[in-house]
């Protein structure tokens, strides 16, 4: 079998930074879900399938800890190592396959094991290898971050992807250059729609999705749709597969996903509140919002925080407003669409965070702030959660740098 194992390598993966993978944000997500965040300030961190290496390099450059990663595409590993050379962070990057990486004898136990998207595009055997890496190398108390395409949201689009795959293998795409092949697959699907397809007529979402694809970058389309494997699963399937690695579901790394008031209407919120089983409750949420992509956090040895400990953990946490107060948007996008943030609460928390030259402030201090005395403690916690990305925990300390002569890999 080819070294690519059917993964699309004709075009490089897109560049992108994914803040949900930041250890500081993973700690915050655990706390938001009343699970003790057992990650040290200087974690041992592994990313499987790092693509262009933007996220792992930014984390290693800006945070303390030791960072490891592998991506089987050597061209992408070369680019990722260039970034690492510039920052001199404590980072170890390889172009091993997952099987080769799993057999390395120099791997430490990790506090975080993270993978973005790749679960949806790799073979069943590679998914088993990743699960085994997590089982063996994630330390007790550590967390795994896995983002992946999911059902039910992708269900209407499955036939479009099948058309694209057939065109790639049997149509005009077989002898085309990568960009031409991708252009041809999209055009082929559009021609079917224009030819009076009842599928597109009876599935308006599929038609809308096809129109949106025509506007997307071709590198993205290649890596999203043109791999030999296109694996979709329900959240319950993911939770079941990771149960073998002794992992327990904590919550979404996208904090707004866990706030029903921003995701569901009143009827949906009421319906979900009646479901006791966590796997069933999360599955129902996926159906209510027609979720297509999940950013799940699992923990090995998740320890729920009782009420007093949970409150004390929040009080000890500090936050800093990372954008000028005037630039904070008044509306946010969520599953319900664009939602306006009530000024009577959000303006107060922003003013408090901007006080004293935007100095970082502990939640305990905010609870006693003159401008916030009228708010309930839970209101302040909710406000900080909703403002995630604009209000962040400050970085604990400067990372250690390796010397220019030390490759660190």
Short mmCIF file of C-alpha atoms in Angstrom, two decimals:
data_model
loop_
_atom_site.label_atom_id
_atom_site.label_comp_id
_atom_site.label_asym_id
_atom_site.label_seq_id
_atom_site.Cartn_x
_atom_site.Cartn_y
_atom_site.Cartn_z
CA UNK A 1 0.00 0.00 0.00
CA UNK A 2 1.18 3.56 -0.72
CA UNK A 3 2.70 5.53 2.14
CA UNK A 4 -0.32 7.87 2.12
CA UNK A 5 -2.77 5.05 2.99
CA UNK A 6 -5.36 6.70 0.75
CA UNK A 7 -5.04 10.12 2.40
CA UNK A 8 -5.18 13.05 -0.05
CA UNK A 9 -1.63 14.44 -0.33
CA UNK A 10 -1.67 16.10 -3.75
CA UNK A 11 -2.25 19.50 -2.14
CA UNK A 12 -0.95 20.68 1.23
CA UNK A 13 -3.35 20.99 4.13
CA UNK A 14 -4.68 24.45 4.96
CA UNK A 15 -3.02 26.66 7.58
CA UNK A 16 -4.97 27.36 10.74
CA UNK A 17 -4.75 27.86 14.48
CA UNK A 18 -7.36 26.10 16.62
CA UNK A 19 -7.63 27.75 20.06
CA UNK A 20 -9.74 24.92 21.48
CA UNK A 21 -6.56 22.79 21.54
CA UNK A 22 -4.77 25.20 23.90
CA UNK A 23 -4.14 23.57 27.32
CA UNK A 24 -5.44 26.72 29.03
CA UNK A 25 -8.73 26.42 27.13
CA UNK A 26 -8.92 22.69 27.86
CA UNK A 27 -8.55 23.45 31.57
CA UNK A 28 -11.30 26.05 31.34
CA UNK A 29 -13.60 23.65 29.48
CA UNK A 30 -13.10 21.02 32.19
CA UNK A 31 -13.95 23.58 34.86
CA UNK A 32 -17.06 24.71 32.95
CA UNK A 33 -18.24 21.10 33.04
CA UNK A 34 -17.54 20.73 36.78
CA UNK A 35 -14.62 18.35 36.19
CA UNK A 36 -11.32 18.96 37.96
CA UNK A 37 -8.77 20.26 35.41
CA UNK A 38 -5.76 18.10 36.25
CA UNK A 39 -3.39 19.64 33.70
CA UNK A 40 -0.12 21.15 34.97
CA UNK A 41 1.09 24.60 33.92
CA UNK A 42 3.83 22.93 31.86
CA UNK A 43 2.08 19.95 30.26
CA UNK A 44 3.50 17.20 28.11
CA UNK A 45 1.46 17.61 24.92
CA UNK A 46 1.01 15.39 21.86
CA UNK A 47 -0.74 16.29 18.61
CA UNK A 48 -1.45 13.46 16.19
CA UNK A 49 -1.69 14.67 12.57
CA UNK A 50 -0.53 18.28 13.03
CA UNK A 51 -0.96 19.31 9.36
CA UNK A 52 1.08 22.46 8.71
CA UNK A 53 1.98 22.57 12.40
CA UNK A 54 0.56 26.03 13.08
CA UNK A 55 -1.34 25.15 16.26
CA UNK A 56 1.32 23.01 17.92
CA UNK A 57 4.03 25.56 17.12
CA UNK A 58 2.04 28.48 18.49
CA UNK A 59 1.26 26.55 21.66
CA UNK A 60 4.89 25.54 22.13
CA UNK A 61 6.14 29.08 21.47
CA UNK A 62 3.70 30.80 23.83
CA UNK A 63 3.29 28.23 26.62
CA UNK A 64 5.44 26.23 28.96
CA UNK A 65 5.67 22.48 28.56
CA UNK A 66 6.99 19.90 26.14
CA UNK A 67 5.28 19.47 22.79
CA UNK A 68 5.36 16.38 20.57
CA UNK A 69 3.68 15.72 17.25
CA UNK A 70 3.66 13.54 14.17
CA UNK A 71 2.25 13.98 10.69
CA UNK A 72 3.00 11.31 8.13
CA UNK A 73 3.25 13.87 5.31
CA UNK A 74 6.98 14.78 5.15
CA UNK A 75 6.33 18.02 3.23
CA UNK A 76 4.12 19.29 6.05
CA UNK A 77 6.62 18.16 8.68
CA UNK A 78 9.33 20.20 6.91
CA UNK A 79 7.15 23.32 7.10
CA UNK A 80 6.27 22.67 10.74
CA UNK A 81 9.94 22.27 11.65
CA UNK A 82 10.74 25.63 10.03
CA UNK A 83 8.31 27.25 12.46
CA UNK A 84 9.87 25.34 15.35
CA UNK A 85 13.36 26.52 14.36
CA UNK A 86 12.16 30.11 14.43
CA UNK A 87 10.67 29.89 17.94
CA UNK A 88 13.22 27.50 19.49
CA UNK A 89 10.42 26.08 21.60
CA UNK A 90 10.65 22.69 23.32
CA UNK A 91 9.04 20.75 20.48
CA UNK A 92 9.59 17.36 18.83
CA UNK A 93 8.13 16.88 15.34
CA UNK A 94 8.17 13.70 13.25
CA UNK A 95 6.82 12.37 9.96
CA UNK A 96 6.03 8.93 11.42
CA UNK A 97 2.85 7.08 10.58
CA UNK A 98 0.65 6.53 13.62
CA UNK A 99 1.81 2.90 13.77
CA UNK A 100 5.48 3.94 13.63
CA UNK A 101 4.94 6.64 16.23
CA UNK A 102 3.13 4.23 18.55
CA UNK A 103 6.19 1.96 18.51
CA UNK A 104 8.67 4.68 19.50
CA UNK A 105 10.48 3.94 22.75
CA UNK A 106 11.31 7.54 23.66
CA UNK A 107 7.75 8.75 24.21
CA UNK A 108 6.84 10.20 27.62
CA UNK A 109 3.42 9.90 29.18
CA UNK A 110 1.30 12.81 28.03
CA UNK A 111 -1.00 15.21 29.87
CA UNK A 112 -2.80 16.08 26.62
CA UNK A 113 -3.29 14.09 23.42
CA UNK A 114 -5.01 16.12 20.71
CA UNK A 115 -6.13 15.49 17.14
CA UNK A 116 -8.03 17.88 14.90
CA UNK A 117 -10.26 16.46 12.18
CA UNK A 118 -8.10 13.51 11.17
CA UNK A 119 -10.35 10.94 12.89
CA UNK A 120 -12.83 11.42 10.03
CA UNK A 121 -10.29 10.70 7.27
CA UNK A 122 -8.23 7.73 8.46
CA UNK A 123 -8.79 3.98 8.29
CA UNK A 124 -10.38 1.87 10.99
CA UNK A 125 -6.97 0.37 11.71
CA UNK A 126 -5.44 3.81 12.27
CA UNK A 127 -8.34 4.78 14.53
CA UNK A 128 -7.59 1.69 16.60
CA UNK A 129 -3.90 2.63 16.75
CA UNK A 130 -4.77 6.12 17.98
CA UNK A 131 -7.07 4.67 20.62
CA UNK A 132 -4.23 2.41 21.74
CA UNK A 133 -1.80 5.35 21.93
CA UNK A 134 -4.28 7.19 24.12
CA UNK A 135 -4.83 4.10 26.27
CA UNK A 136 -1.10 3.53 26.84
CA UNK A 137 0.40 7.04 26.80
CA UNK A 138 -2.24 9.37 28.28
CA UNK A 139 -1.50 9.60 31.97
CA UNK A 140 -4.24 9.27 34.60
CA UNK A 141 -5.83 12.70 34.93
CA UNK A 142 -4.89 13.63 31.36
CA UNK A 143 -7.30 14.77 28.66
CA UNK A 144 -7.82 13.83 25.03
CA UNK A 145 -9.16 16.38 22.54
CA UNK A 146 -10.75 14.93 19.40
CA UNK A 147 -12.59 16.96 16.77
CA UNK A 148 -14.43 15.13 13.99
CA UNK A 149 -17.23 15.24 11.45
CA UNK A 150 -20.36 13.77 12.94
CA UNK A 151 -23.93 12.75 12.31
CA UNK A 152 -26.73 13.70 11.93
CA UNK A 153 -25.59 16.99 10.35
CA UNK A 154 -23.52 15.46 7.54
CA UNK A 155 -26.16 12.90 6.51
CA UNK A 156 -27.67 14.92 3.60
CA UNK A 157 -24.22 15.53 2.11
CA UNK A 158 -23.01 11.90 1.96
CA UNK A 159 -24.25 11.39 -1.65
CA UNK A 160 -22.36 14.51 -2.83
CA UNK A 161 -19.12 13.18 -1.43
CA UNK A 162 -19.78 9.81 -3.09
CA UNK A 163 -20.21 11.57 -6.45
CA UNK A 164 -16.95 13.42 -5.97
CA UNK A 165 -15.11 10.22 -5.07
CA UNK A 166 -16.45 8.40 -8.14
CA UNK A 167 -15.48 11.31 -10.39
CA UNK A 168 -11.99 11.28 -8.89
CA UNK A 169 -11.55 7.53 -9.56
CA UNK A 170 -13.53 6.97 -12.75
CA UNK A 171 -14.37 10.31 -14.35
CA UNK A 172 -12.44 13.21 -15.74
CA UNK A 173 -10.46 13.55 -12.54
CA UNK A 174 -8.27 10.51 -13.12
CA UNK A 175 -5.80 12.25 -15.45
CA UNK A 176 -6.25 15.81 -14.15
CA UNK A 177 -4.00 17.91 -11.99
CA UNK A 178 -5.17 18.22 -8.34
CA UNK A 179 -6.82 21.65 -8.64
CA UNK A 180 -8.42 20.73 -11.97
CA UNK A 181 -9.67 17.47 -10.52
CA UNK A 182 -11.32 19.23 -7.58
CA UNK A 183 -12.83 21.88 -9.87
CA UNK A 184 -14.14 19.06 -12.04
CA UNK A 185 -15.75 17.18 -9.15
CA UNK A 186 -17.65 20.26 -7.99
CA UNK A 187 -18.71 21.14 -11.54
CA UNK A 188 -19.84 17.56 -12.14
CA UNK A 189 -22.10 17.66 -9.07
CA UNK A 190 -23.45 21.08 -10.14
CA UNK A 191 -24.29 19.72 -13.61
CA UNK A 192 -26.28 16.88 -12.03
CA UNK A 193 -28.21 19.41 -9.96
CA UNK A 194 -28.95 21.50 -13.07
CA UNK A 195 -30.09 18.40 -14.98
CA UNK A 196 -33.23 18.19 -12.85
CA UNK A 197 -31.95 16.01 -9.99
CA UNK A 198 -34.78 15.06 -7.65
CA UNK A 199 -32.17 14.48 -4.96
CA UNK A 200 -31.18 18.14 -4.96
CA UNK A 201 -34.81 19.21 -5.38
CA UNK A 202 -35.95 17.15 -2.39
CA UNK A 203 -32.91 18.00 -0.25
CA UNK A 204 -32.59 21.80 -0.21
CA UNK A 205 -29.78 21.63 2.36
CA UNK A 206 -27.72 19.51 -0.05
CA UNK A 207 -28.29 22.10 -2.79
CA UNK A 208 -27.27 24.91 -0.46
CA UNK A 209 -24.18 22.96 0.60
CA UNK A 210 -23.15 22.39 -3.02
CA UNK A 211 -23.43 26.11 -3.73
CA UNK A 212 -21.29 26.83 -0.66
CA UNK A 213 -18.66 24.32 -1.81
CA UNK A 214 -18.19 26.27 -5.02
CA UNK A 215 -16.92 29.21 -2.96
CA UNK A 216 -14.53 27.27 -0.71
CA UNK A 217 -10.78 26.91 -1.11
CA UNK A 218 -9.72 23.98 -3.26
CA UNK A 219 -7.03 22.82 -0.81
CA UNK A 220 -9.71 22.56 1.87
CA UNK A 221 -12.09 20.67 -0.44
CA UNK A 222 -9.35 18.21 -1.36
CA UNK A 223 -8.56 17.31 2.24
CA UNK A 224 -12.19 17.33 3.34
CA UNK A 225 -13.72 15.20 0.57
CA UNK A 226 -11.08 13.45 -1.52
CA UNK A 227 -9.55 11.02 0.96
CA UNK A 228 -10.12 7.30 0.43
CA UNK A 229 -11.77 7.18 3.87
CA UNK A 230 -14.61 9.52 4.84
CA UNK A 231 -15.73 8.33 8.25
CA UNK A 232 -18.82 9.77 9.91
CA UNK A 233 -20.14 8.66 13.26
CA UNK A 234 -22.52 9.60 16.01
CA UNK A 235 -21.22 10.95 19.30
CA UNK A 236 -22.34 7.74 21.01
CA UNK A 237 -20.04 5.74 18.70
CA UNK A 238 -17.07 7.94 19.61
CA UNK A 239 -17.79 7.66 23.33
CA UNK A 240 -18.08 3.88 23.03
CA UNK A 241 -14.78 3.52 21.13
CA UNK A 242 -12.87 5.62 23.67
CA UNK A 243 -14.35 3.71 26.57
CA UNK A 244 -11.75 1.05 25.71
CA UNK A 245 -9.05 3.62 26.55
CA UNK A 246 -10.67 4.30 29.96
CA UNK A 247 -11.87 7.74 28.90
CA UNK A 248 -14.92 9.60 30.17
CA UNK A 249 -16.66 12.36 28.21
CA UNK A 250 -16.18 15.80 29.81
CA UNK A 251 -17.78 18.24 27.38
CA UNK A 252 -17.19 20.33 24.28
CA UNK A 253 -14.03 22.41 23.87
CA UNK A 254 -16.29 25.05 22.31
CA UNK A 255 -17.75 26.40 25.50
CA UNK A 256 -20.90 27.84 23.92
CA UNK A 257 -21.89 24.33 22.81
CA UNK A 258 -22.56 23.48 26.44
CA UNK A 259 -24.86 26.46 27.09
CA UNK A 260 -28.33 25.38 26.01
CA UNK A 261 -29.70 28.92 26.20
CA UNK A 262 -27.48 29.86 23.24
CA UNK A 263 -28.01 26.66 21.26
CA UNK A 264 -31.64 25.62 21.77
CA UNK A 265 -35.06 27.22 21.86
CA UNK A 266 -37.13 27.06 25.05
CA UNK A 267 -38.84 23.83 24.03
CA UNK A 268 -35.53 22.16 23.21
CA UNK A 269 -33.95 23.33 26.47
CA UNK A 270 -36.89 21.94 28.42
CA UNK A 271 -36.74 18.62 26.56
CA UNK A 272 -32.98 18.16 27.12
CA UNK A 273 -33.28 18.98 30.83
CA UNK A 274 -35.45 15.89 31.30
CA UNK A 275 -32.78 13.48 29.96
CA UNK A 276 -30.57 12.03 32.68
CA UNK A 277 -28.16 9.81 30.73
CA UNK A 278 -25.17 11.92 29.54
CA UNK A 279 -24.64 10.05 26.25
CA UNK A 280 -28.34 10.22 25.34
CA UNK A 281 -28.54 13.87 26.39
CA UNK A 282 -25.58 14.82 24.18
CA UNK A 283 -27.00 12.82 21.26
CA UNK A 284 -30.33 14.61 21.53
CA UNK A 285 -28.50 17.96 21.52
CA UNK A 286 -26.80 16.94 18.27
CA UNK A 287 -30.19 16.23 16.69
CA UNK A 288 -31.70 19.46 17.95
CA UNK A 289 -28.93 21.63 16.45
CA UNK A 290 -28.21 19.26 13.50
CA UNK A 291 -24.55 19.17 14.52
CA UNK A 292 -21.94 18.40 11.84
CA UNK A 293 -18.71 18.87 13.76
CA UNK A 294 -17.78 18.07 17.34
CA UNK A 295 -14.85 19.20 19.50
CA UNK A 296 -14.92 16.66 22.30
CA UNK A 297 -12.86 16.51 25.48
CA UNK A 298 -12.42 13.17 27.23
CA UNK A 299 -10.53 12.58 30.48
CA UNK A 300 -8.80 9.55 31.91
CA UNK A 301 -9.98 9.43 35.49
CA UNK A 302 -12.37 12.38 35.34
CA UNK A 303 -13.00 13.69 38.85
CA UNK A 304 -16.26 15.61 39.26
CA UNK A 305 -15.94 18.76 41.36
CA UNK A 306 -18.49 19.04 44.20
CA UNK A 307 -20.19 22.38 44.68
CA UNK A 308 -17.76 24.05 47.10
CA UNK A 309 -14.62 22.86 45.28
CA UNK A 310 -16.11 23.93 41.96
CA UNK A 311 -16.82 27.41 43.32
CA UNK A 312 -13.33 27.70 44.87
CA UNK A 313 -11.70 26.62 41.60
CA UNK A 314 -13.57 29.33 39.72
CA UNK A 315 -12.68 31.96 42.32
CA UNK A 316 -8.98 31.14 41.98
CA UNK A 317 -9.03 31.48 38.18
CA UNK A 318 -7.85 34.74 36.60
CA UNK A 319 -9.04 36.30 33.36
CA UNK A 320 -7.76 39.07 31.11
CA UNK A 321 -9.60 40.99 28.39
CA UNK A 322 -7.39 40.52 25.30
CA UNK A 323 -9.07 43.04 22.99
CA UNK A 324 -9.98 46.71 23.57
CA UNK A 325 -13.31 47.01 25.32
CA UNK A 326 -14.74 49.01 22.41
CA UNK A 327 -13.95 46.20 19.96
CA UNK A 328 -15.93 43.49 21.75
CA UNK A 329 -18.86 42.51 19.48
CA UNK A 330 -22.37 43.07 20.77
CA UNK A 331 -23.67 39.91 19.08
CA UNK A 332 -22.37 36.35 18.78
CA UNK A 333 -23.13 33.53 16.38
CA UNK A 334 -24.44 30.25 17.75
CA UNK A 335 -26.74 27.41 16.71
CA UNK A 336 -29.78 29.69 17.08
CA UNK A 337 -28.22 32.24 14.78
CA UNK A 338 -27.01 35.69 15.77
CA UNK A 339 -27.78 36.48 19.40
CA UNK A 340 -27.47 39.91 20.99
CA UNK A 341 -25.60 40.05 24.31
CA UNK A 342 -27.65 41.93 26.93
CA UNK A 343 -25.84 45.20 27.56
CA UNK A 344 -27.03 45.47 31.17
CA UNK A 345 -24.74 42.56 32.06
CA UNK A 346 -22.01 42.37 29.42
CA UNK A 347 -21.11 46.05 29.52
CA UNK A 348 -20.57 45.74 33.27
CA UNK A 349 -18.21 42.75 33.07
CA UNK A 350 -16.26 44.39 30.24
CA UNK A 351 -15.87 47.62 32.22
CA UNK A 352 -14.65 45.67 35.23
CA UNK A 353 -12.12 43.70 33.16
CA UNK A 354 -10.88 46.90 31.48
CA UNK A 355 -10.29 48.65 34.82
CA UNK A 356 -6.72 49.26 35.99
CA UNK A 357 -5.20 49.04 32.52
CA UNK A 358 -6.74 45.67 31.61
CA UNK A 359 -4.88 43.97 34.46
CA UNK A 360 -5.72 40.24 34.84
CA UNK A 361 -8.31 39.75 37.58
CA UNK A 362 -9.30 36.69 39.55
CA UNK A 363 -12.95 35.68 39.59
CA UNK A 364 -12.89 36.20 43.36
CA UNK A 365 -11.95 39.83 42.74
CA UNK A 366 -14.64 40.24 40.09
CA UNK A 367 -17.29 38.91 42.48
CA UNK A 368 -16.46 41.81 44.84
CA UNK A 369 -16.10 44.46 42.12
CA UNK A 370 -18.29 47.53 42.69
CA UNK A 371 -19.68 47.39 39.16
CA UNK A 372 -20.69 43.73 39.48
CA UNK A 373 -22.26 43.62 42.92
CA UNK A 374 -25.76 43.37 41.45
CA UNK A 375 -24.89 40.23 39.50
CA UNK A 376 -25.12 36.71 40.87
CA UNK A 377 -21.90 34.64 41.02
CA UNK A 378 -23.29 32.28 38.37
CA UNK A 379 -24.02 35.28 36.13
CA UNK A 380 -20.34 36.29 36.22
CA UNK A 381 -19.20 32.74 35.45
CA UNK A 382 -21.64 32.55 32.53
CA UNK A 383 -20.50 35.91 31.18
CA UNK A 384 -16.84 34.88 31.24
CA UNK A 385 -17.74 31.60 29.52
CA UNK A 386 -19.69 33.27 26.74
CA UNK A 387 -16.87 35.77 26.15
CA UNK A 388 -14.35 32.95 25.64
CA UNK A 389 -11.81 34.00 23.01
CA UNK A 390 -12.06 37.64 24.06
CA UNK A 391 -11.54 36.96 27.76
CA UNK A 392 -8.84 34.38 28.48
CA UNK A 393 -6.84 32.98 31.40
CA UNK A 394 -3.39 34.63 31.35
CA UNK A 395 -0.35 32.52 30.44
CA UNK A 396 1.28 31.13 33.62
CA UNK A 397 4.94 31.82 32.76
CA UNK A 398 7.36 32.20 29.88
CA UNK A 399 8.27 28.97 28.10
CA UNK A 400 11.75 27.49 28.19
CA UNK A 401 13.75 27.91 24.98
CA UNK A 402 16.18 25.40 23.53
CA UNK A 403 19.57 26.56 22.28
CA UNK A 404 20.10 27.09 18.53
CA UNK A 405 22.33 24.00 18.40
CA UNK A 406 19.72 21.74 19.99
CA UNK A 407 17.25 20.41 17.43
CA UNK A 408 14.95 18.98 20.08
CA UNK A 409 13.78 16.18 17.86
#
